Amino acid sequence: MATAKPREAEAACLQSFELYESESTFYIFGTNSDKTLWRLLKIDRSETPELDIDECSTVYTETEYQELLNGLDEDHRSTGGVKFVTKFYGIIGFVKFLGPFYMLIITEQRKIGEIFDHPVYQVTKTSMVELANSKSRSSFLSSKDENRYKKILNSLDLRKDFFFCYSYPIMRSLQKNLTDPQEGWLLYESTFVWNEFLTRRIRNCLRSTLWTVALVYGFFKQDKFAISGKDVMFTLIARRSRHYAGTRYLKRGVNKKGRVANDVETEQIVYEAVSRPTEVSSVVQNRGSIPLFWSQDTSKLHIKPDITLHAEKDKNYEATKLHFENLRKRYGNPIIILNLIKTRERRESILRREFDKAIRIINEFDSEENHLRFLHWDLHKNSQGKPTNVLDVLLKVAFRALSLTEFFYCQVAPPSESETAHWPALFHDPYCCDESNSDISQEDISGSSDSSGNGTAEDKPETSELPQLKPPIFQKGVLRTNCIDCLDRTNVAQYAYGLAALGHQLHALGCVESPELGLGAPLAHHLMHFYERMGDTLAVQYSGSAAHNKIFSAKRGHLKLFIRSQEFFRTLQRHYSNACIDANKQAAINLFLGYFQPEQGNPALWELESSSEEHNNEPLDHTGDNPIPKVKSEGSLLCVSNASISGGSNELLNGAQPDAINELQPSNVESDLVDENEISQPFESEVSNSRYTPTVSDNHIHHVPDSQYYYCNGSGDSNFLDPEWLSNSGNSSDERSIAISSPDAQRSTENVISAIIPETMENQVAEVQGQKLPEHFVQWVNDGDTFWF
């Protein structure tokens, strides 16, 4: 007879599992990493409408586990005994189509890194195990619809970019884990746990998460850097939201709940690469689709489909406001918007003006504390001359944004030997644990006038003692970056912010004397590789091709013809994926996330139209429609998901073409902002009066309350910095305190570009024409818009 173990053993982390089957029951034995403790889970294989799972409360030793297994084999001897099926590493969840239940399990994994000695694994192989026994299987064995649903779900390749950690909540940021630790049930409610729906049944049955793993979809890369005699561990994590998730043209803009497409949280973690680091730092930024109702026709005939704005769906911008309220709950204030879309291009300018209008109206009716900070800056226009110039400008923006949001830094108390299953905790000091006391001077988050320098510290003697207590720094707010797809241009801007933050993180850790890392620093090149890899991975997930890395390639000195050829083929690859593959991929995502749940008598998934309108819905959170309610561990009902995708229109969305003349007007202050005819009467005078054109004496904008003024010029407009200052850098200490100065301080970006473009374009035309290509192809290649989306 097995003996009960202490309660601590019941909370042990199960990391390895063995699956056995009899004619009537599946038996799962789970064990911890050193295989000293074993648990038993039973799954009924009879044909039942609901999942029947029972967890044995007894904790077994390895000897007792063997005895129990032999006893079960004897009990089922009359029906063939108990047979070993497979070894696996965690339950992804359970799914039901029209027939029996299926269990998704991880059969192979690969370690890709670790955080505080907690290994992080990538899924490398999965299996779908049918729970029905031989008697009930015959009734649906020949079902074509059942097999088709299985094929659709299996088309979602879980071997790519899904990762997890048994003992560290990798779906949450480091700051949240240290300041507001959570365990078990609540972790699966995270925005970034992709198998929340698939695990809902087993969590409802067991009130436990011991047998499942929480999958995060995105990007994870980790490496060590040697800095001033210290090994520093650098980790870059991208977490893709499970809300409103999908593919490029089928998920655009925002939905009624304020969820946006391509919503990705990026976290940059830095700490000394030792077994028990005492200081850690991280910084978080966000990307997401423009939070308006808009779409694009997925016609196979157009590489760049027209943008259709559905302003009638949200005339008061309620969904847009909900989106920013959600960001505020996740990250706090301020929310800083960096909008990189084109100012004068016909398609993108529609969204540019509408987004600007929405932000200003939301700010008019919100408290000053909650005002959205924004910068509209046309990255494409400013990269036409020398693409690498935009990195200097974006770095200046990054330093200014970082001075507002700050970053996370703290000293941690390493766990004792008896607490190795837990992550480090903040020192129990009233000052260190109170976020309200985490003030930091602006001098600690600043830029430099040297954009190519690299500050380093002298080697310091190592000590095993804890360093002198320093107050923590807490990140408050977030930088939210977007372009049209939130892929190519967005990734360049996120790299600049990551570079600005990395210098301050290393400085806080005592690795460098100066908090400034310039674009020419060796670490900047390493960091570029990280962000380039992340950009490619996220682009493949959302659009079907690697990112357009024109600026990164130019920074490395690649030939222009090579860059254009690479961009051309990636454009074709992306177009093919969007036109031919995305509908099937979206269907698989809808099944996996529970957006569509098959039911007898209802239309099948493949009978629905594949237009974006059909996919613009999430499960509705109201009772009465879904047999799988979200239930907290104590059993209280939270919400219920809708059983299917709503119908929507059967016709492709074809909006009226806007007036090309009005959209291609010169880029002056009036035309670059919101058109007066686009603003409803109650807001017209208030918005127009809130705009402000700075004079030379107003360039030191940090002396003025940011929310009182809007700065605007031909390159963009903002309410937290002056875009003209981005192009003109002086030598005053005030300017140096908020951003890196441009090497050419007396010439605006626009003037520099105008001096470079003629010679640049002439050389490019000669390169392309030298290949004797058709004239229309040459014109297409010479149109820079082709390679920027």
PDB file of N, CA and C in Angstrom, residues 116 172 338 346 359 398 505 605 658 765:
ATOM      1  N   PHE A 116      17.377  31.772 -14.795  1.00  0.00           N
ATOM      2  CA  PHE A 116      17.652  31.477 -13.377  1.00  0.00           C
ATOM      3  C   PHE A 116      17.652  29.960 -13.131  1.00  0.00           C
ATOM      4  N   ARG A 172       4.940  35.390 -18.622  1.00  0.00           N
ATOM      5  CA  ARG A 172       4.868  36.680 -17.957  1.00  0.00           C
ATOM      6  C   ARG A 172       6.243  37.335 -17.959  1.00  0.00           C
ATOM      7  N   LEU A 338       4.385  54.791 -31.350  1.00  0.00           N
ATOM      8  CA  LEU A 338       5.301  55.138 -32.438  1.00  0.00           C
ATOM      9  C   LEU A 338       4.701  54.581 -33.726  1.00  0.00           C
ATOM     10  N   ARG A 346      -0.933  56.554 -51.031  1.00  0.00           N
ATOM     11  CA  ARG A 346      -2.388  56.583 -51.121  1.00  0.00           C
ATOM     12  C   ARG A 346      -3.060  55.649 -50.126  1.00  0.00           C
ATOM     13  N   ILE A 359      -6.582  59.078 -31.797  1.00  0.00           N
ATOM     14  CA  ILE A 359      -5.730  59.363 -30.637  1.00  0.00           C
ATOM     15  C   ILE A 359      -6.092  60.709 -30.023  1.00  0.00           C
ATOM     16  N   ALA A 398      14.023  56.473 -29.189  1.00  0.00           N
ATOM     17  CA  ALA A 398      14.082  55.420 -28.167  1.00  0.00           C
ATOM     18  C   ALA A 398      14.555  55.971 -26.830  1.00  0.00           C
ATOM     19  N   GLN A 505      20.635  48.990 -19.081  1.00  0.00           N
ATOM     20  CA  GLN A 505      20.576  47.751 -18.306  1.00  0.00           C
ATOM     21  C   GLN A 505      21.980  47.334 -17.855  1.00  0.00           C
ATOM     22  N   LEU A 605     -16.210  24.082 -40.898  1.00  0.00           N
ATOM     23  CA  LEU A 605     -15.241  25.175 -40.963  1.00  0.00           C
ATOM     24  C   LEU A 605     -14.909  25.536 -42.396  1.00  0.00           C
ATOM     25  N   PRO A 658     -10.627  56.149 -52.476  1.00  0.00           N
ATOM     26  CA  PRO A 658     -10.546  57.559 -52.065  1.00  0.00           C
ATOM     27  C   PRO A 658      -9.998  58.421 -53.181  1.00  0.00           C
ATOM     28  N   VAL A 765      19.434  52.612 -60.870  1.00  0.00           N
ATOM     29  CA  VAL A 765      18.854  52.385 -62.192  1.00  0.00           C
ATOM     30  C   VAL A 765      19.877  51.746 -63.115  1.00  0.00           C
TER      31      VAL A 765
END
